[in-house]
Short mmCIF file of C-alpha atoms in Angstrom, two decimals:
data_model
loop_
_atom_site.label_atom_id
_atom_site.label_comp_id
_atom_site.label_asym_id
_atom_site.label_seq_id
_atom_site.Cartn_x
_atom_site.Cartn_y
_atom_site.Cartn_z
CA LYS A 1 9.41 -19.76 -12.76
CA GLN A 2 9.96 -19.03 -16.35
CA GLU A 3 12.81 -16.49 -17.08
CA VAL A 4 13.54 -15.26 -20.65
CA THR A 5 16.73 -13.37 -21.31
CA GLN A 6 17.59 -11.28 -24.46
CA ILE A 7 21.30 -10.80 -25.77
CA PRO A 8 22.37 -8.37 -26.71
CA ALA A 9 20.28 -5.43 -25.02
CA ALA A 10 21.17 -3.16 -27.86
CA LEU A 11 22.69 -3.34 -31.27
CA SER A 12 23.65 -0.91 -33.84
CA VAL A 13 24.75 -2.03 -37.20
CA PRO A 14 25.25 -0.49 -40.75
CA GLU A 15 22.55 -1.07 -43.24
CA GLY A 16 22.72 -4.41 -45.41
CA GLU A 17 24.17 -6.56 -42.67
CA ASN A 18 22.64 -9.72 -41.72
CA LEU A 19 22.26 -10.10 -38.05
CA VAL A 20 21.22 -12.39 -35.35
CA LEU A 21 19.14 -11.60 -31.95
CA ASN A 22 19.23 -14.38 -29.43
CA CYS A 23 16.71 -15.22 -26.80
CA SER A 24 17.12 -17.68 -24.22
CA PHE A 25 14.46 -19.31 -21.77
CA THR A 26 15.08 -21.26 -18.38
CA ASP A 27 12.08 -23.71 -18.45
CA SER A 28 11.94 -25.82 -21.95
CA ALA A 29 8.26 -26.69 -21.18
CA ILE A 30 6.78 -24.21 -23.73
CA TYR A 31 3.92 -24.23 -25.88
CA ASN A 32 5.41 -21.72 -28.39
CA LEU A 33 7.64 -19.03 -28.62
CA GLN A 34 6.68 -15.50 -30.24
CA TRP A 35 8.79 -12.75 -31.43
CA PHE A 36 7.49 -9.26 -31.70
CA ARG A 37 8.57 -5.91 -32.76
CA GLN A 38 7.79 -2.54 -30.76
CA ASP A 39 8.27 0.78 -32.44
CA PRO A 40 8.79 3.75 -29.70
CA GLY A 41 5.61 4.65 -28.03
CA LYS A 42 3.70 1.97 -29.78
CA GLY A 43 2.19 -1.53 -28.95
CA LEU A 44 3.54 -5.05 -30.24
CA THR A 45 3.58 -6.33 -33.70
CA SER A 46 3.95 -10.01 -34.14
CA LEU A 47 6.52 -11.08 -36.16
CA LEU A 48 6.96 -14.88 -35.97
CA LEU A 49 5.16 -17.56 -33.84
CA ILE A 50 7.01 -21.06 -33.71
CA GLN A 51 5.14 -23.94 -31.99
CA SER A 52 7.05 -26.30 -29.70
CA SER A 53 7.08 -29.05 -32.08
CA GLN A 54 8.68 -26.72 -35.01
CA ARG A 55 12.36 -25.85 -35.45
CA GLU A 56 11.75 -22.69 -37.43
CA GLN A 57 9.50 -20.26 -39.15
CA THR A 58 10.29 -17.71 -41.91
CA SER A 59 8.56 -14.60 -43.03
CA GLY A 60 10.25 -12.24 -45.85
CA ARG A 61 13.66 -11.36 -44.52
CA LEU A 62 13.16 -12.99 -41.02
CA ASN A 63 13.68 -16.52 -39.80
CA ALA A 64 13.21 -17.58 -36.18
CA SER A 65 14.48 -20.86 -35.11
CA LEU A 66 13.76 -22.73 -31.85
CA ASP A 67 15.84 -25.14 -29.93
CA LYS A 68 13.44 -26.18 -26.92
CA SER A 69 16.13 -28.69 -25.38
CA SER A 70 18.81 -25.86 -24.91
CA GLY A 71 16.33 -23.52 -24.26
CA ARG A 72 17.33 -20.91 -27.24
CA SER A 73 15.74 -19.03 -30.09
CA THR A 74 17.29 -16.91 -32.63
CA LEU A 75 15.71 -14.28 -34.98
CA TYR A 76 17.81 -13.87 -37.95
CA ILE A 77 17.29 -10.55 -40.06
CA ALA A 78 18.66 -10.63 -43.49
CA ALA A 79 19.77 -7.46 -45.40
CA SER A 80 18.98 -5.05 -42.54
CA GLN A 81 17.27 -1.89 -43.37
CA PRO A 82 16.90 1.53 -41.39
CA GLY A 83 13.14 0.59 -41.13
CA ASP A 84 13.96 -2.49 -39.38
CA SER A 85 15.25 -0.30 -36.28
CA ALA A 86 12.85 -1.10 -33.36
CA THR A 87 13.04 -3.01 -30.06
CA TYR A 88 12.61 -6.69 -30.61
CA LEU A 89 10.99 -8.86 -27.85
CA CYS A 90 10.66 -12.53 -27.69
CA ALA A 91 8.06 -14.34 -25.35
CA ALA A 92 7.37 -17.87 -24.39
CA ARG A 93 4.12 -19.45 -23.59
CA MET A 94 4.33 -22.03 -20.88
CA TYR A 95 3.04 -25.38 -20.92
CA SER A 96 1.49 -25.67 -17.55
CA GLY A 97 -0.84 -23.76 -15.47
CA GLY A 98 -0.24 -21.81 -12.43
CA GLY A 99 0.37 -18.58 -13.76
CA ALA A 100 1.34 -19.82 -17.03
CA ASP A 101 -1.38 -18.53 -19.48
CA GLY A 102 0.30 -15.49 -20.29
CA LEU A 103 3.21 -14.92 -22.26
CA THR A 104 6.68 -14.37 -20.40
CA PHE A 105 8.52 -11.81 -22.28
CA GLY A 106 12.31 -10.87 -22.17
CA LYS A 107 13.44 -7.30 -22.05
CA GLY A 108 14.19 -6.74 -25.75
CA THR A 109 17.01 -5.87 -27.90
CA HIS A 110 17.05 -2.63 -29.10
CA LEU A 111 18.16 -2.37 -32.73
CA ILE A 112 19.43 0.42 -34.75
CA ILE A 113 20.36 0.11 -38.37
CA GLN A 114 22.64 2.76 -39.60
CA PRO A 115 21.62 4.23 -43.01
CA GLY B 1 -12.25 -3.45 -36.23
CA ALA B 2 -9.15 -5.24 -37.66
CA GLY B 3 -7.07 -5.08 -34.74
CA VAL B 4 -6.98 -4.80 -30.66
CA SER B 5 -8.26 -1.49 -29.93
CA GLN B 6 -7.39 0.32 -26.55
CA THR B 7 -8.92 3.54 -25.25
CA PRO B 8 -7.92 6.02 -23.81
CA SER B 9 -4.23 6.13 -25.72
CA ASN B 10 -3.03 8.21 -22.81
CA LYS B 11 -4.33 9.00 -19.35
CA VAL B 12 -3.00 11.39 -16.57
CA THR B 13 -4.72 11.10 -13.30
CA GLU B 14 -3.94 12.24 -9.88
CA LYS B 15 -2.55 9.81 -7.08
CA GLY B 16 -5.45 8.27 -5.34
CA LYS B 17 -7.99 8.52 -8.18
CA TYR B 18 -9.74 5.65 -9.71
CA VAL B 19 -9.14 4.86 -13.61
CA GLU B 20 -10.67 2.54 -16.08
CA LEU B 21 -8.77 1.37 -19.10
CA ARG B 22 -10.70 -0.39 -21.92
CA CYS B 23 -9.78 -3.13 -24.66
CA ASP B 24 -11.77 -4.00 -27.46
CA PRO B 25 -10.13 -7.37 -29.16
CA ILE B 26 -10.26 -8.71 -32.34
CA SER B 27 -13.54 -9.82 -33.37
CA GLY B 28 -14.02 -13.77 -32.70
CA HIS B 29 -10.92 -13.92 -30.41
CA THR B 30 -12.17 -15.72 -27.08
CA ALA B 31 -8.88 -15.16 -25.08
CA LEU B 32 -8.10 -11.96 -24.14
CA TYR B 33 -4.81 -10.93 -21.92
CA TRP B 34 -3.72 -7.67 -19.88
CA TYR B 35 -0.03 -6.92 -19.43
CA ARG B 36 1.84 -4.01 -18.12
CA GLN B 37 5.18 -2.45 -19.48
CA SER B 38 7.49 -0.23 -17.72
CA LEU B 39 10.02 1.84 -19.32
CA GLY B 40 13.08 -0.46 -20.55
CA GLN B 41 11.22 -3.54 -19.67
CA GLY B 42 9.37 -6.25 -21.49
CA PRO B 43 5.58 -6.65 -20.92
CA GLU B 44 4.58 -8.32 -17.77
CA PHE B 45 1.44 -10.44 -17.37
CA LEU B 46 -1.42 -9.26 -15.29
CA ILE B 47 -4.66 -11.28 -16.11
CA TYR B 48 -6.14 -13.83 -18.83
CA PHE B 49 -9.75 -14.12 -19.82
CA GLN B 50 -11.00 -17.01 -21.65
CA GLY B 51 -14.64 -15.97 -22.62
CA THR B 52 -16.23 -14.05 -19.59
CA GLY B 53 -14.46 -15.56 -16.78
CA ALA B 54 -10.64 -14.81 -15.51
CA ALA B 55 -8.81 -17.92 -16.07
CA ASP B 56 -5.85 -16.51 -14.50
CA ASP B 57 -5.51 -13.43 -12.41
CA SER B 58 -2.07 -14.31 -10.87
CA GLY B 59 -0.40 -11.50 -12.26
CA LEU B 60 -2.24 -8.64 -10.75
CA PRO B 61 -0.03 -6.97 -8.35
CA ASN B 62 -2.46 -6.10 -5.45
CA ASP B 63 -6.33 -5.96 -4.80
CA ARG B 64 -6.21 -2.33 -6.29
CA PHE B 65 -6.41 -4.00 -9.65
CA PHE B 66 -9.45 -5.77 -11.08
CA ALA B 67 -10.59 -6.66 -14.58
CA VAL B 68 -13.78 -7.65 -15.92
CA ARG B 69 -15.23 -8.70 -19.47
CA PRO B 70 -19.01 -9.26 -18.96
CA GLU B 71 -19.99 -10.38 -22.24
CA GLY B 72 -16.86 -12.08 -23.58
CA SER B 73 -15.70 -9.31 -25.66
CA VAL B 74 -14.61 -5.88 -24.24
CA SER B 75 -12.75 -6.04 -21.37
CA THR B 76 -12.20 -3.22 -18.72
CA LEU B 77 -8.91 -2.84 -16.36
CA LYS B 78 -9.95 -0.86 -13.25
CA ILE B 79 -7.30 0.65 -10.80
CA GLN B 80 -8.33 1.86 -7.56
CA ARG B 81 -6.51 4.29 -5.26
CA THR B 82 -3.68 5.02 -7.87
CA GLU B 83 -0.14 5.10 -6.92
CA ARG B 84 2.67 6.70 -8.64
CA GLY B 85 4.25 3.01 -9.09
CA ASP B 86 1.07 2.35 -11.26
CA SER B 87 2.65 4.46 -13.86
CA ALA B 88 3.29 2.37 -17.10
CA VAL B 89 1.96 1.19 -20.31
CA TYR B 90 -0.94 -1.17 -20.23
CA LEU B 91 -1.18 -3.45 -22.91
CA CYS B 92 -4.05 -5.67 -24.23
CA ALA B 93 -3.67 -8.55 -26.27
CA SER B 94 -6.26 -11.08 -27.91
CA SER B 95 -5.96 -14.65 -29.49
CA ARG B 96 -8.34 -17.34 -30.64
CA ALA B 97 -8.76 -20.19 -28.01
CA GLY B 98 -5.93 -22.50 -27.48
CA ARG B 99 -2.36 -21.84 -26.04
CA ASP B 100 -0.87 -22.48 -29.28
CA THR B 101 -2.24 -19.59 -31.05
CA GLU B 102 -0.72 -16.22 -31.80
CA ALA B 103 -1.39 -13.25 -29.71
CA PHE B 104 -2.03 -9.85 -31.15
CA PHE B 105 -1.52 -6.66 -29.01
CA GLY B 106 -3.09 -3.21 -28.93
CA GLN B 107 -1.31 0.19 -29.11
CA GLY B 108 -1.75 0.59 -25.14
CA THR B 109 -2.73 2.78 -22.61
CA ARG B 110 -0.16 5.27 -21.10
CA LEU B 111 -0.98 5.70 -17.45
CA THR B 112 0.74 8.51 -15.71
CA VAL B 113 -0.45 8.88 -11.98
CA VAL B 114 1.14 12.43 -10.60
#
């Protein structure tokens, strides 16, 4: 069974810093990995989708990398801003069936950017 | 609409009652997913539809939970004889066909069983 772990569980940094959020998964047979942002009491907003054949994806100040062989993905946020404060979730979609059609999520990293 | 729409946004019900939660996916998205998110946890997969049929319902916790998508668009998650442990945020997502596609989520329905 796929397990997704996110480290750290919480992070607080001053505005302007660059930071890295980590995501690891136990089964490397994934179709893709997706990073989401969740604001308090809200749904999930898709940030980046990395296919299994890709190494990284970029959108604005965000860059996500994927290393399937080591079961790891990172989300890099450049020049952090207070508006980046949210919970960041990574989710893996498995390659095979048997309950794998949905995404398997980590518990998230709760990020606070101090003004 | 432009995004995935879920109604109601909040639902409070008494233990033992029946509830229905609705999801309206993005137009043209054939894949639809239901997830459940408890406080401090990531979303957990419940069921996946491809078109009208439930392609994978292995995440449903027990037979009190059931979901339908009769016309391949709107989906309803039905919970019978609700229990306090069913309290959570129920999230719906949709995507184009294929596992390599991006999933888009609704705002969720917060269900509270009292």
